C-alpha atoms as a PDB file:
ATOM      1  CA  GLN A   1       9.873 137.336  49.291  1.00  0.00           C
ATOM      2  CA  VAL A   2      12.560 139.417  50.982  1.00  0.00           C
ATOM      3  CA  GLN A   3      11.795 141.657  53.922  1.00  0.00           C
ATOM      4  CA  LEU A   4      13.912 144.688  54.703  1.00  0.00           C
ATOM      5  CA  VAL A   5      13.904 146.503  58.015  1.00  0.00           C
ATOM      6  CA  ASP A   6      15.378 149.997  58.187  1.00  0.00           C
ATOM      7  CA  SER A   7      16.584 151.528  61.412  1.00  0.00           C
ATOM      8  CA  GLY A   8      18.991 154.079  62.818  1.00  0.00           C
ATOM      9  CA  GLY A   9      17.347 157.356  61.922  1.00  0.00           C
ATOM     10  CA  GLY A  10      17.050 160.205  64.357  1.00  0.00           C
ATOM     11  CA  LYS A  11      17.688 163.872  65.008  1.00  0.00           C
ATOM     12  CA  VAL A  12      21.166 165.331  64.946  1.00  0.00           C
ATOM     13  CA  GLN A  13      22.734 168.737  64.627  1.00  0.00           C
ATOM     14  CA  THR A  14      24.684 169.924  61.622  1.00  0.00           C
ATOM     15  CA  GLY A  15      27.999 168.139  61.470  1.00  0.00           C
ATOM     16  CA  GLY A  16      26.739 165.128  63.365  1.00  0.00           C
ATOM     17  CA  SER A  17      26.697 161.497  62.350  1.00  0.00           C
ATOM     18  CA  LEU A  18      24.209 158.668  62.100  1.00  0.00           C
ATOM     19  CA  ARG A  19      24.437 155.085  60.963  1.00  0.00           C
ATOM     20  CA  LEU A  20      21.456 153.565  59.229  1.00  0.00           C
ATOM     21  CA  SER A  21      20.927 149.822  59.052  1.00  0.00           C
ATOM     22  CA  CYS A  22      19.014 147.737  56.546  1.00  0.00           C
ATOM     23  CA  ALA A  23      18.482 144.201  57.777  1.00  0.00           C
ATOM     24  CA  ALA A  24      17.385 141.651  55.184  1.00  0.00           C
ATOM     25  CA  SER A  25      15.469 138.434  55.773  1.00  0.00           C
ATOM     26  CA  ALA A  26      17.579 136.698  53.134  1.00  0.00           C
ATOM     27  CA  SER A  27      21.250 136.482  52.357  1.00  0.00           C
ATOM     28  CA  ILE A  28      22.295 139.853  50.969  1.00  0.00           C
ATOM     29  CA  LEU A  29      24.763 138.053  48.718  1.00  0.00           C
ATOM     30  CA  SER A  30      21.791 136.485  46.945  1.00  0.00           C
ATOM     31  CA  LEU A  31      20.523 139.942  46.036  1.00  0.00           C
ATOM     32  CA  ASN A  32      21.907 141.760  43.032  1.00  0.00           C
ATOM     33  CA  GLY A  33      22.140 145.056  44.830  1.00  0.00           C
ATOM     34  CA  ILE A  34      20.993 147.092  47.788  1.00  0.00           C
ATOM     35  CA  ASN A  35      20.484 150.836  47.649  1.00  0.00           C
ATOM     36  CA  TRP A  36      19.604 153.628  50.006  1.00  0.00           C
ATOM     37  CA  TYR A  37      17.125 156.215  48.785  1.00  0.00           C
ATOM     38  CA  ARG A  38      15.854 159.336  50.449  1.00  0.00           C
ATOM     39  CA  GLN A  39      12.800 161.459  49.923  1.00  0.00           C
ATOM     40  CA  VAL A  40      11.558 164.788  51.113  1.00  0.00           C
ATOM     41  CA  PRO A  41       7.824 165.554  50.866  1.00  0.00           C
ATOM     42  CA  GLY A  42       7.079 167.202  47.564  1.00  0.00           C
ATOM     43  CA  LYS A  43      10.331 166.111  45.952  1.00  0.00           C
ATOM     44  CA  ASN A  44      11.391 163.135  43.907  1.00  0.00           C
ATOM     45  CA  ARG A  45      13.034 160.195  45.588  1.00  0.00           C
ATOM     46  CA  GLU A  46      16.824 160.387  45.321  1.00  0.00           C
ATOM     47  CA  LEU A  47      19.285 157.524  45.109  1.00  0.00           C
ATOM     48  CA  VAL A  48      21.859 158.147  47.822  1.00  0.00           C
ATOM     49  CA  ALA A  49      24.159 155.122  47.702  1.00  0.00           C
ATOM     50  CA  GLY A  50      24.233 151.555  46.508  1.00  0.00           C
ATOM     51  CA  ILE A  51      26.235 148.386  46.836  1.00  0.00           C
ATOM     52  CA  THR A  52      26.183 145.403  44.517  1.00  0.00           C
ATOM     53  CA  SER A  53      26.519 141.745  45.401  1.00  0.00           C
ATOM     54  CA  GLY A  54      30.084 142.010  44.143  1.00  0.00           C
ATOM     55  CA  GLY A  55      30.839 144.826  46.532  1.00  0.00           C
ATOM     56  CA  SER A  56      30.928 147.740  44.097  1.00  0.00           C
ATOM     57  CA  THR A  57      29.588 150.961  45.535  1.00  0.00           C
ATOM     58  CA  ASN A  58      28.195 154.171  44.121  1.00  0.00           C
ATOM     59  CA  TYR A  59      27.143 157.465  45.652  1.00  0.00           C
ATOM     60  CA  ALA A  60      25.179 160.539  44.781  1.00  0.00           C
ATOM     61  CA  ASP A  61      27.459 163.508  44.222  1.00  0.00           C
ATOM     62  CA  SER A  62      25.797 165.300  47.107  1.00  0.00           C
ATOM     63  CA  VAL A  63      26.992 162.716  49.632  1.00  0.00           C
ATOM     64  CA  LYS A  64      30.367 161.657  48.254  1.00  0.00           C
ATOM     65  CA  GLY A  65      33.059 161.902  50.883  1.00  0.00           C
ATOM     66  CA  ARG A  66      30.497 162.099  53.694  1.00  0.00           C
ATOM     67  CA  PHE A  67      28.468 158.885  53.429  1.00  0.00           C
ATOM     68  CA  THR A  68      29.756 155.334  53.285  1.00  0.00           C
ATOM     69  CA  ILE A  69      27.746 152.247  52.397  1.00  0.00           C
ATOM     70  CA  SER A  70      28.960 148.906  53.688  1.00  0.00           C
ATOM     71  CA  ARG A  71      27.652 145.473  54.515  1.00  0.00           C
ATOM     72  CA  ASP A  72      27.978 142.691  57.013  1.00  0.00           C
ATOM     73  CA  ASN A  73      27.286 139.487  55.141  1.00  0.00           C
ATOM     74  CA  ALA A  74      27.028 137.396  58.300  1.00  0.00           C
ATOM     75  CA  LYS A  75      24.288 139.672  59.627  1.00  0.00           C
ATOM     76  CA  ASN A  76      22.616 140.179  56.242  1.00  0.00           C
ATOM     77  CA  THR A  77      22.744 143.873  56.938  1.00  0.00           C
ATOM     78  CA  VAL A  78      23.747 146.883  54.886  1.00  0.00           C
ATOM     79  CA  TYR A  79      24.793 150.077  56.618  1.00  0.00           C
ATOM     80  CA  LEU A  80      24.872 153.704  55.611  1.00  0.00           C
ATOM     81  CA  GLN A  81      27.324 155.674  57.713  1.00  0.00           C
ATOM     82  CA  MET A  82      26.476 159.343  57.406  1.00  0.00           C
ATOM     83  CA  ASN A  83      29.015 161.893  58.605  1.00  0.00           C
ATOM     84  CA  SER A  84      29.162 165.669  58.410  1.00  0.00           C
ATOM     85  CA  LEU A  85      25.411 165.816  58.121  1.00  0.00           C
ATOM     86  CA  LYS A  86      23.760 168.907  56.722  1.00  0.00           C
ATOM     87  CA  PRO A  87      20.200 170.212  57.039  1.00  0.00           C
ATOM     88  CA  GLU A  88      19.656 169.309  53.386  1.00  0.00           C
ATOM     89  CA  ASP A  89      20.225 165.655  54.296  1.00  0.00           C
ATOM     90  CA  THR A  90      16.938 165.718  56.184  1.00  0.00           C
ATOM     91  CA  ALA A  91      14.640 163.126  54.621  1.00  0.00           C
ATOM     92  CA  VAL A  92      13.076 159.720  55.009  1.00  0.00           C
ATOM     93  CA  TYR A  93      15.724 157.158  54.121  1.00  0.00           C
ATOM     94  CA  THR A  94      14.619 153.824  52.740  1.00  0.00           C
ATOM     95  CA  CYS A  95      16.604 150.841  51.647  1.00  0.00           C
ATOM     96  CA  ASN A  96      15.777 148.930  48.505  1.00  0.00           C
ATOM     97  CA  ALA A  97      16.969 145.622  47.186  1.00  0.00           C
ATOM     98  CA  HIS A  98      16.622 144.112  43.776  1.00  0.00           C
ATOM     99  CA  LEU A  99      16.846 140.566  42.599  1.00  0.00           C
ATOM    100  CA  VAL A 100      17.205 139.630  38.970  1.00  0.00           C
ATOM    101  CA  ARG A 101      15.693 136.302  37.996  1.00  0.00           C
ATOM    102  CA  ILE A 102      14.679 134.679  34.783  1.00  0.00           C
ATOM    103  CA  GLY A 103      11.396 136.309  33.912  1.00  0.00           C
ATOM    104  CA  GLY A 104      11.867 139.547  35.723  1.00  0.00           C
ATOM    105  CA  THR A 105      13.419 141.761  38.345  1.00  0.00           C
ATOM    106  CA  TYR A 106      11.998 141.915  41.829  1.00  0.00           C
ATOM    107  CA  TYR A 107      12.206 144.950  44.082  1.00  0.00           C
ATOM    108  CA  TYR A 108      11.885 145.060  47.833  1.00  0.00           C
ATOM    109  CA  TRP A 109      11.599 148.066  50.118  1.00  0.00           C
ATOM    110  CA  GLY A 110      12.131 148.799  53.760  1.00  0.00           C
ATOM    111  CA  GLN A 111       9.673 150.876  55.743  1.00  0.00           C
ATOM    112  CA  GLY A 112      11.889 153.961  55.900  1.00  0.00           C
ATOM    113  CA  THR A 113      13.565 155.797  58.727  1.00  0.00           C
ATOM    114  CA  GLN A 114      13.448 159.546  59.355  1.00  0.00           C
ATOM    115  CA  VAL A 115      16.661 161.549  59.484  1.00  0.00           C
ATOM    116  CA  THR A 116      16.419 165.129  60.685  1.00  0.00           C
ATOM    117  CA  VAL A 117      19.416 167.438  60.720  1.00  0.00           C
ATOM    118  CA  SER A 118      19.001 170.748  62.498  1.00  0.00           C
ATOM    119  CA  SER A 119      21.095 173.832  61.890  1.00  0.00           C
END
C-alpha cells in the first residue's frame, strides 16, 4: 500500500505561480509512474502531467510551457510547478501513482489540493 499526500494548493491571481507537492510513503522509483490530474465539478478529470520511473514526462496541451513536473527521489516527492496560471486552471489537483506487478496494476491517489486562480 502506497500513501500519497498532496499539498501546495491555494489562491493566486492570474499570472501567478504555485508549486504542488505529492509526497509518497514509498520510493517513487519503485512506482511505474506518477501523474497529476485535475477536476472541476461537473467535468471529467483531466490528466495534467506525468512522470515515469525513468524520468520521461508528458503534459496536457493546455499546460505545456507553463507547468513543469519534477521529482526529488531522496524525498520521495513529485512536484508540479505551475506558472502563468489562468482562471481556467482552477480545479482540485490530485496526484496518482501506478504500480505494475504480476497479476495486475495498482493505483494510488492523494487526497487532492484546491487551486483557485482569480482574474
